[in-house]
């Protein structure tokens, strides 16, 4: 049995999508274990760019599994499946397996989140408005995909809107009071469509010969590992796999980190660059949220933060992404594992087609070696561009 995982070591958006896409062909299943449509995984295949929020990006290469500790807003799932099919990607019940236990996000979770964020005023978390927080916060009082498909959800919706103070008296965007009928009507078109994909993924993963686990989000916005309240509501670390699939002996534990740091939403960010260099990285790295389109906050690589994530998920190899983005910045800095700021030599004339580490500029090689020394883990994959083939493997 071969079990591997990819985990995000920063604030999400580390480039996990591309890394999963690269290594997925070696596995029978790619299984996502946390979060919902707040994630945005970008995969570029030739000239085509795919942005996935719910379906694991392994779907392009192998079979995809959605684990029981994910949350799903059914209309988003249906449009994602149909969107892929419209572009010629096969998505059927033979290559996509969705756990029946997954909690359903509804219109009232979305409206609750909007109301909560508005009430926070200047103290906003900066959530993605996909209903993630309220769905996880109310797992016990919610319903799952099987109940939705079997028409067992109506009473639960009615009870929540009538009796639960969190969901009572919510308003629609037009100011009208949200009704049970509104909630059910939004779910109805997806109900039967989703039914065909439901599976018991606990059993599926238990008997699978090879699985690659992938999270949404990254360590620093994990519900147990981030600085609250500036976190998402699930666990994207290696430990989060257990919440979806039970204990797994994962031998290959690949941490993914960007060659610099980015964060969307509020919360602490020690190495943030609010000057022209930050803007330069944003432009050259195309640092805008996949899900919300928001400009990402950019900053220097923070070894101290990443080391914590490496230890927490017992990472035993690293993928470093966006190395090319740092090209031409005249002065590079890095926060060391001991928390001091260090300076690194810059590089120019980056060859995006290089296939070996020695083909990289000497200072870029030194930058990678510094990260390896600070973290005590080898970098085995280096991404030097958004396309599949712009990658140095087994570096
Ligand atoms: P939520 O997950 O929508 O509740 O958002 C909570 C925090 O996590 C916000 O700061 C979001 O910007 C952030 N977040 C959620 N999903 C992602 C992601 O996939 N990448 C980066 N940040 C994310």
Coordinates of C-alpha atoms and ligand atoms in Angstrom, one line a residue:
X1 CA 0.0 0.0 0.0
X2 CA 1.3 3.4 -1.0
X3 CA 0.0 6.4 0.9
X4 CA 1.3 9.9 0.4
X5 CA 0.2 13.4 1.3
X6 CA 0.8 17.0 0.1
X7 CA 0.3 19.7 2.7
X8 CA 0.4 23.5 2.5
X9 CA 3.1 25.0 4.8
X10 CA 2.0 28.6 4.7
X11 CA -1.3 30.5 4.5
X12 CA -2.7 28.4 1.6
X13 CA -2.2 29.1 -2.1
X14 CA 1.3 27.5 -2.0
X15 CA 0.7 25.9 -5.4
X16 CA -0.5 22.5 -4.1
X17 CA -2.7 22.1 -7.2
X18 CA 0.2 22.0 -9.6
X19 CA 2.2 19.6 -7.4
X20 CA -0.7 17.2 -6.9
X21 CA -1.3 17.3 -10.7
X22 CA 2.4 16.3 -11.2
X23 CA 2.5 13.4 -8.8
X24 CA -1.1 12.1 -9.1
X25 CA -0.4 9.7 -12.0
X26 CA 1.4 7.4 -9.5
X27 CA -1.7 6.9 -7.4
X28 CA -5.1 5.2 -7.9
X29 CA -6.9 7.9 -5.9
X30 CA -6.3 11.6 -5.0
X31 CA -8.4 12.2 -1.9
X32 CA -9.2 15.7 -0.5
X33 CA -9.7 15.7 3.2
X34 CA -10.9 19.1 4.4
X35 CA -12.6 22.4 3.6
X36 CA -15.0 23.2 0.8
X37 CA -15.3 25.7 -2.0
X38 CA -13.1 28.2 -0.2
X39 CA -10.1 26.4 -1.7
X40 CA -8.9 27.3 -5.2
X41 CA -6.7 24.9 -7.0
X42 CA -5.3 26.1 -10.3
X43 CA -4.0 23.6 -12.8
X44 CA -2.6 24.7 -16.1
X45 CA -2.5 22.1 -18.9
X46 CA -1.0 23.5 -22.0
X47 CA -2.9 26.7 -22.7
X48 CA -5.8 25.7 -20.7
X49 CA -6.2 26.9 -17.1
X50 CA -8.6 25.0 -14.8
X51 CA -9.6 26.4 -11.4
X52 CA -11.2 23.9 -9.1
X53 CA -12.7 24.6 -5.7
X54 CA -14.2 21.3 -4.5
X55 CA -13.2 18.5 -6.8
X56 CA -9.6 17.3 -6.2
X57 CA -7.3 18.2 -9.1
X58 CA -6.3 14.6 -9.3
X59 CA -9.4 14.3 -11.5
X60 CA -7.3 15.2 -14.5
X61 CA -4.9 12.3 -13.9
X62 CA -6.6 9.6 -11.9
X63 CA -9.7 9.0 -9.6
X64 CA -10.8 11.7 -7.2
X65 CA -12.3 11.3 -3.7
X66 CA -14.0 13.9 -1.6
X67 CA -13.7 13.0 2.1
X68 CA -16.3 13.1 4.9
X69 CA -14.8 16.0 6.7
X70 CA -15.3 18.3 3.7
X71 CA -18.3 20.6 3.4
X72 CA -20.2 21.0 0.1
X73 CA -22.6 23.6 -1.2
X74 CA -24.4 21.5 -3.8
X75 CA -25.0 24.1 -6.5
X76 CA -21.2 24.8 -6.6
X77 CA -20.4 21.1 -6.8
X78 CA -22.9 20.6 -9.7
X79 CA -21.6 23.6 -11.7
X80 CA -18.0 22.4 -11.1
X81 CA -18.8 18.9 -12.5
X82 CA -20.7 20.3 -15.4
X83 CA -18.1 22.9 -16.1
X84 CA -15.4 20.2 -16.4
X85 CA -17.6 18.0 -18.6
X86 CA -18.2 21.0 -20.9
X87 CA -14.5 21.3 -21.4
X88 CA -14.2 17.6 -22.3
X89 CA -13.0 16.3 -19.0
X90 CA -14.6 13.0 -18.0
X91 CA -16.3 13.2 -14.6
X92 CA -18.5 10.2 -13.7
X93 CA -19.3 8.0 -10.8
X94 CA -16.4 5.8 -12.0
X95 CA -13.7 8.5 -11.3
X96 CA -15.3 10.8 -8.7
X97 CA -16.3 9.4 -5.3
X98 CA -18.1 11.7 -2.9
X99 CA -18.5 10.7 0.7
X100 CA -22.2 10.5 1.7
X101 CA -21.4 11.9 5.2
X102 CA -20.2 15.3 3.9
X103 CA -22.1 18.2 5.6
X104 CA -24.2 20.4 3.3
X105 CA -23.8 24.1 3.1
X106 CA -27.0 25.9 2.4
X107 CA -28.2 29.5 1.7
X108 CA -28.6 30.1 5.4
X109 CA -25.0 29.3 6.1
X110 CA -24.0 31.8 3.3
X111 CA -26.3 34.5 4.7
X112 CA -25.1 33.8 8.3
X113 CA -21.5 34.3 7.2
X114 CA -22.4 37.6 5.4
X115 CA -24.1 38.9 8.5
X116 CA -21.3 37.8 10.8
X117 CA -18.6 39.5 8.7
X118 CA -20.6 42.7 8.4
X119 CA -21.1 42.8 12.1
X120 CA -17.3 42.5 12.7
X121 CA -16.8 45.8 10.9
X122 CA -13.1 46.7 10.9
X123 CA -12.3 43.4 12.6
X124 CA -13.3 41.3 9.7
X125 CA -11.7 37.9 9.2
X126 CA -11.8 38.3 5.4
X127 CA -13.5 35.0 4.8
X128 CA -14.2 33.7 1.3
X129 CA -18.0 33.9 1.7
X130 CA -18.5 30.2 0.8
X131 CA -20.4 29.4 4.0
X132 CA -17.5 27.4 5.3
X133 CA -17.4 28.7 8.9
X134 CA -21.1 28.5 9.7
X135 CA -21.3 24.9 8.2
X136 CA -18.5 23.6 10.3
X137 CA -19.6 25.5 13.4
X138 CA -23.0 23.8 13.1
X139 CA -22.0 20.3 12.0
X140 CA -24.1 18.7 14.7
X141 CA -27.3 20.5 13.7
X142 CA -26.8 20.1 10.0
X143 CA -27.5 17.4 7.4
X144 CA -25.4 15.4 5.1
X145 CA -25.4 14.7 1.4
X146 CA -27.2 11.3 1.8
X147 CA -30.0 13.0 3.8
X148 CA -30.3 15.6 1.0
X149 CA -30.5 13.0 -1.7
X150 CA -33.1 11.0 0.3
X151 CA -35.3 14.0 0.9
X152 CA -34.6 13.9 4.7
X153 CA -33.3 17.4 5.0
X154 CA -36.5 19.4 4.9
X155 CA -37.4 19.1 8.6
X156 CA -33.8 20.0 9.6
X157 CA -33.8 23.1 7.4
X158 CA -37.2 24.1 8.9
X159 CA -36.0 23.5 12.4
X160 CA -32.8 25.5 11.9
X161 CA -34.7 28.5 10.5
X162 CA -37.3 28.3 13.2
X163 CA -35.4 27.4 16.3
X164 CA -31.7 28.1 16.0
X165 CA -30.9 31.6 17.0
X166 CA -27.9 31.6 14.7
X167 CA -30.0 31.0 11.6
X168 CA -33.3 32.6 12.5
X169 CA -34.3 35.9 10.9
X170 CA -31.6 36.0 8.3
X171 CA -32.2 38.3 5.3
X172 CA -31.6 37.7 1.6
X173 CA -29.6 40.2 -0.4
X174 CA -32.7 42.0 -1.4
X175 CA -33.7 42.5 2.2
X176 CA -36.5 39.9 2.2
X177 CA -36.6 37.4 5.1
X178 CA -35.0 34.1 4.2
X179 CA -37.6 31.3 4.1
X180 CA -37.5 27.5 4.2
X181 CA -38.7 27.5 0.6
X182 CA -35.8 29.7 -0.5
X183 CA -33.3 27.2 1.0
X184 CA -35.0 24.1 -0.4
X185 CA -35.5 25.6 -3.9
X186 CA -31.7 26.4 -4.1
X187 CA -30.8 22.8 -3.3
X188 CA -33.4 21.0 -5.4
X189 CA -31.7 21.1 -8.8
X190 CA -28.6 19.5 -7.4
X191 CA -30.3 16.8 -5.3
X192 CA -30.7 13.9 -7.7
X193 CA -27.6 14.8 -9.8
X194 CA -25.3 14.4 -6.7
X195 CA -26.9 11.1 -5.7
X196 CA -25.1 9.1 -8.4
X197 CA -21.7 10.1 -7.0
X198 CA -22.2 9.2 -3.3
X199 CA -19.9 6.6 -1.9
X200 CA -18.6 5.2 1.4
X201 CA -15.1 6.6 1.0
X202 CA -14.0 5.3 4.5
X203 CA -14.1 1.8 3.0
X204 CA -12.8 2.8 -0.4
X205 CA -9.6 4.4 1.1
X206 CA -9.2 1.5 3.5
X207 CA -8.9 -1.0 0.7
X208 CA -7.2 1.3 -1.8
X209 CA -3.7 0.2 -3.1
X210 CA -2.4 3.8 -3.4
X211 CA -3.7 7.1 -2.3
X212 CA -2.4 10.7 -2.4
X213 CA -4.1 12.9 0.2
X214 CA -4.6 16.6 -0.4
X215 CA -5.9 19.4 1.7
X216 CA -7.5 22.7 0.9
X217 CA -5.7 25.7 2.6
X218 CA -2.5 25.7 4.5
X219 CA -1.1 25.2 8.0
X220 CA -1.2 28.8 9.2
X221 CA -4.9 29.2 8.6
X222 CA -5.8 25.8 10.1
X223 CA -8.4 25.8 12.8
X224 CA -6.0 24.3 15.3
X225 CA -2.7 25.8 14.0
X226 CA -3.6 29.3 12.9
X227 CA -4.1 32.5 14.9
X228 CA -7.8 32.7 15.7
X229 CA -10.1 34.2 14.5
X230 CA -8.1 34.5 11.3
X231 CA -8.4 30.9 10.4
X232 CA -10.6 28.6 8.3
X233 CA -12.7 26.1 10.2
X234 CA -11.0 22.8 9.3
X235 CA -7.6 21.1 9.8
X236 CA -5.4 21.3 6.7
X237 CA -2.4 19.7 8.4
X238 CA -1.4 16.0 8.1
X239 CA -3.6 15.2 11.1
X240 CA -6.7 16.5 9.3
X241 CA -6.6 13.3 7.1
X242 CA -7.8 11.3 10.1
X243 CA -11.0 13.4 10.4
X244 CA -12.0 12.3 6.9
X245 CA -10.5 8.9 6.5
X246 CA -9.4 7.6 10.0
X247 CA -5.8 6.9 10.8
X248 CA -3.5 6.5 7.8
X249 CA 0.1 5.4 7.6
X250 CA 1.4 8.1 5.2
X251 CA 5.0 7.5 4.3
X252 CA 5.6 10.3 1.8
X253 CA 4.7 13.6 3.4
X254 CA 5.4 16.4 1.0
X255 CA 5.2 20.0 2.2
X256 CA 4.5 22.7 -0.4
X257 CA 5.8 26.2 0.2
X258 CA 6.1 29.2 -2.0
X259 CA 9.5 30.8 -2.4
X260 CA 8.0 33.8 -0.6
X261 CA 4.8 34.2 1.5
X262 CA 1.3 35.3 0.7
X263 CA -1.8 35.7 2.7
X264 CA -5.4 36.6 1.8
X265 CA -7.8 37.9 4.5
X266 CA -6.9 39.5 7.8
X267 CA -4.5 38.3 10.5
X268 CA -0.8 38.6 11.5
X269 CA 1.9 38.4 8.8
X270 CA 5.3 39.2 10.2
X271 CA 7.3 39.4 6.9
X272 CA 4.6 41.3 5.0
X273 CA 5.9 43.8 2.4
X274 CA 3.6 46.8 2.0
X275 CA 6.0 48.6 -0.3
X276 CA 6.8 48.4 -4.0
X277 CA 8.5 45.0 -3.6
X278 CA 5.3 43.5 -2.3
X279 CA 3.5 45.0 -5.3
X280 CA 6.1 43.7 -7.7
X281 CA 5.7 40.1 -6.3
X282 CA 1.9 40.4 -6.6
X283 CA 2.1 41.5 -10.2
X284 CA 4.8 39.0 -11.3
X285 CA 3.5 36.1 -9.3
X286 CA -0.2 36.9 -10.3
X287 CA -1.0 36.9 -6.6
X288 CA -4.8 37.3 -6.7
X289 CA -7.2 34.9 -4.9
X290 CA -8.4 32.0 -7.1
X291 CA -11.7 31.9 -5.2
X292 CA -12.4 35.6 -4.5
X293 CA -10.0 37.5 -6.9
X294 CA -8.7 39.5 -3.9
X295 CA -5.1 40.8 -4.1
X296 CA -3.0 38.6 -1.9
X297 CA -0.7 40.2 0.7
X298 CA 2.9 39.4 -0.1
X299 CA 6.0 39.1 2.0
X300 CA 9.4 37.3 2.5
X301 CA 9.8 33.6 3.1
X302 CA 9.5 32.9 6.8
X303 CA 11.5 29.9 7.9
X304 CA 10.4 30.1 11.5
X305 CA 6.7 29.8 10.5
X306 CA 7.4 27.1 7.9
X307 CA 9.5 25.1 10.2
X308 CA 6.6 24.9 12.7
X309 CA 4.4 23.5 9.9
X310 CA 7.1 21.1 8.8
X311 CA 7.3 19.6 12.3
X312 CA 3.6 19.6 12.8
X313 CA 2.9 17.5 9.7
X314 CA 6.2 15.5 10.0
X315 CA 7.1 16.7 6.5
X316 CA 9.9 14.6 4.9
X317 CA 10.3 16.4 1.6
X318 CA 9.6 19.8 0.2
X319 CA 8.2 21.3 -3.0
X320 CA 9.2 24.9 -3.5
X321 CA 7.0 26.9 -5.9
X322 CA 7.2 30.3 -7.6
X323 CA 11.0 30.4 -7.5
X324 CA 10.9 32.2 -10.8
X325 CA 8.8 35.0 -9.4
X326 CA 11.7 36.3 -7.3
X327 CA 13.9 36.8 -10.3
X328 CA 15.2 40.3 -10.8
X329 CA 14.3 41.6 -7.3
X330 CA 17.5 43.5 -6.4
X331 CA 17.6 42.6 -2.7
X332 CA 16.1 39.4 -1.3
X333 CA 15.4 38.7 2.3
X334 CA 14.4 35.7 4.3
X335 CA 13.3 35.3 7.9
X336 CA 15.4 32.5 9.4
X337 CA 14.4 29.7 11.7
X338 CA 15.6 31.7 14.7
X339 CA 13.5 34.7 13.7
X340 CA 16.2 37.0 12.4
X341 CA 16.0 38.7 9.0
X342 CA 18.8 37.5 6.6
X343 CA 19.8 38.8 3.2
X344 CA 20.1 36.6 0.1
X345 CA 21.9 37.2 -3.2
X346 CA 19.5 38.1 -6.2
X347 CA 19.4 36.5 -9.6
X348 CA 18.5 37.4 -13.1
X349 CA 17.9 35.7 -16.5
X350 CA 15.9 32.8 -15.3
X351 CA 15.6 29.8 -17.6
X352 CA 12.0 28.6 -17.2
X353 CA 12.8 25.5 -19.2
X354 CA 15.6 24.1 -17.0
X355 CA 15.2 20.5 -15.8
X356 CA 18.0 20.4 -13.3
X357 CA 18.9 22.3 -10.1
X358 CA 22.3 23.1 -11.4
X359 CA 20.7 24.8 -14.4
X360 CA 19.3 27.5 -12.0
X361 CA 21.1 30.7 -11.3
X362 CA 23.8 30.2 -8.7
X363 CA 22.1 32.5 -6.2
X364 CA 18.7 30.7 -6.7
X365 CA 20.5 27.5 -5.9
X366 CA 21.9 29.1 -2.7
X367 CA 18.4 30.3 -1.8
X368 CA 17.1 26.8 -2.0
X369 CA 20.0 25.4 0.0
X370 CA 19.4 28.0 2.7
X371 CA 15.8 26.9 3.0
X372 CA 16.9 23.3 3.2
X373 CA 19.4 24.1 5.9
X374 CA 17.0 26.2 8.0
X375 CA 14.2 23.6 7.7
X376 CA 16.3 20.4 7.8
X377 CA 14.3 18.9 4.9
X378 CA 15.4 18.4 1.2
X379 CA 13.7 20.2 -1.6
X380 CA 12.8 17.5 -4.2
X381 CA 10.5 19.5 -6.5
X382 CA 11.0 23.1 -7.7
X383 CA 8.4 24.9 -9.7
X384 CA 9.7 27.5 -12.0
X385 CA 6.5 28.4 -13.9
X386 CA 2.8 27.7 -14.0
X387 CA 2.9 24.9 -16.6
X388 CA 3.3 21.3 -15.8
X389 CA 6.7 21.0 -17.6
X390 CA 8.1 24.1 -15.9
X391 CA 9.3 21.9 -13.0
X392 CA 12.6 20.6 -11.7
X393 CA 11.7 17.1 -10.3
X394 CA 13.8 15.1 -7.8
X395 CA 15.9 18.2 -7.6
Ligands
LIG1 P1 -13.0 30.8 5.2 O1 -12.3 29.5 5.0 O2 -13.8 31.2 4.0 O3 -13.9 30.8 6.4 O4 -12.0 32.0 5.4 C1 -11.2 32.0 6.6 C2 -9.8 32.5 6.2 O5 -9.1 31.6 5.5 C3 -9.7 33.8 5.4 O6 -8.6 34.6 5.7 C4 -9.6 33.3 4.0 O7 -9.0 34.2 3.1 C5 -8.6 32.1 4.2 N1 -8.7 31.1 3.2 C6 -9.7 30.1 3.1 N2 -9.5 29.3 2.1 C7 -8.3 29.7 1.5 C8 -7.5 29.2 0.5 O8 -7.7 28.2 -0.2 N3 -6.3 29.9 0.2 C9 -5.9 30.9 1.0 N4 -6.6 31.4 2.0 C10 -7.8 30.8 2.3

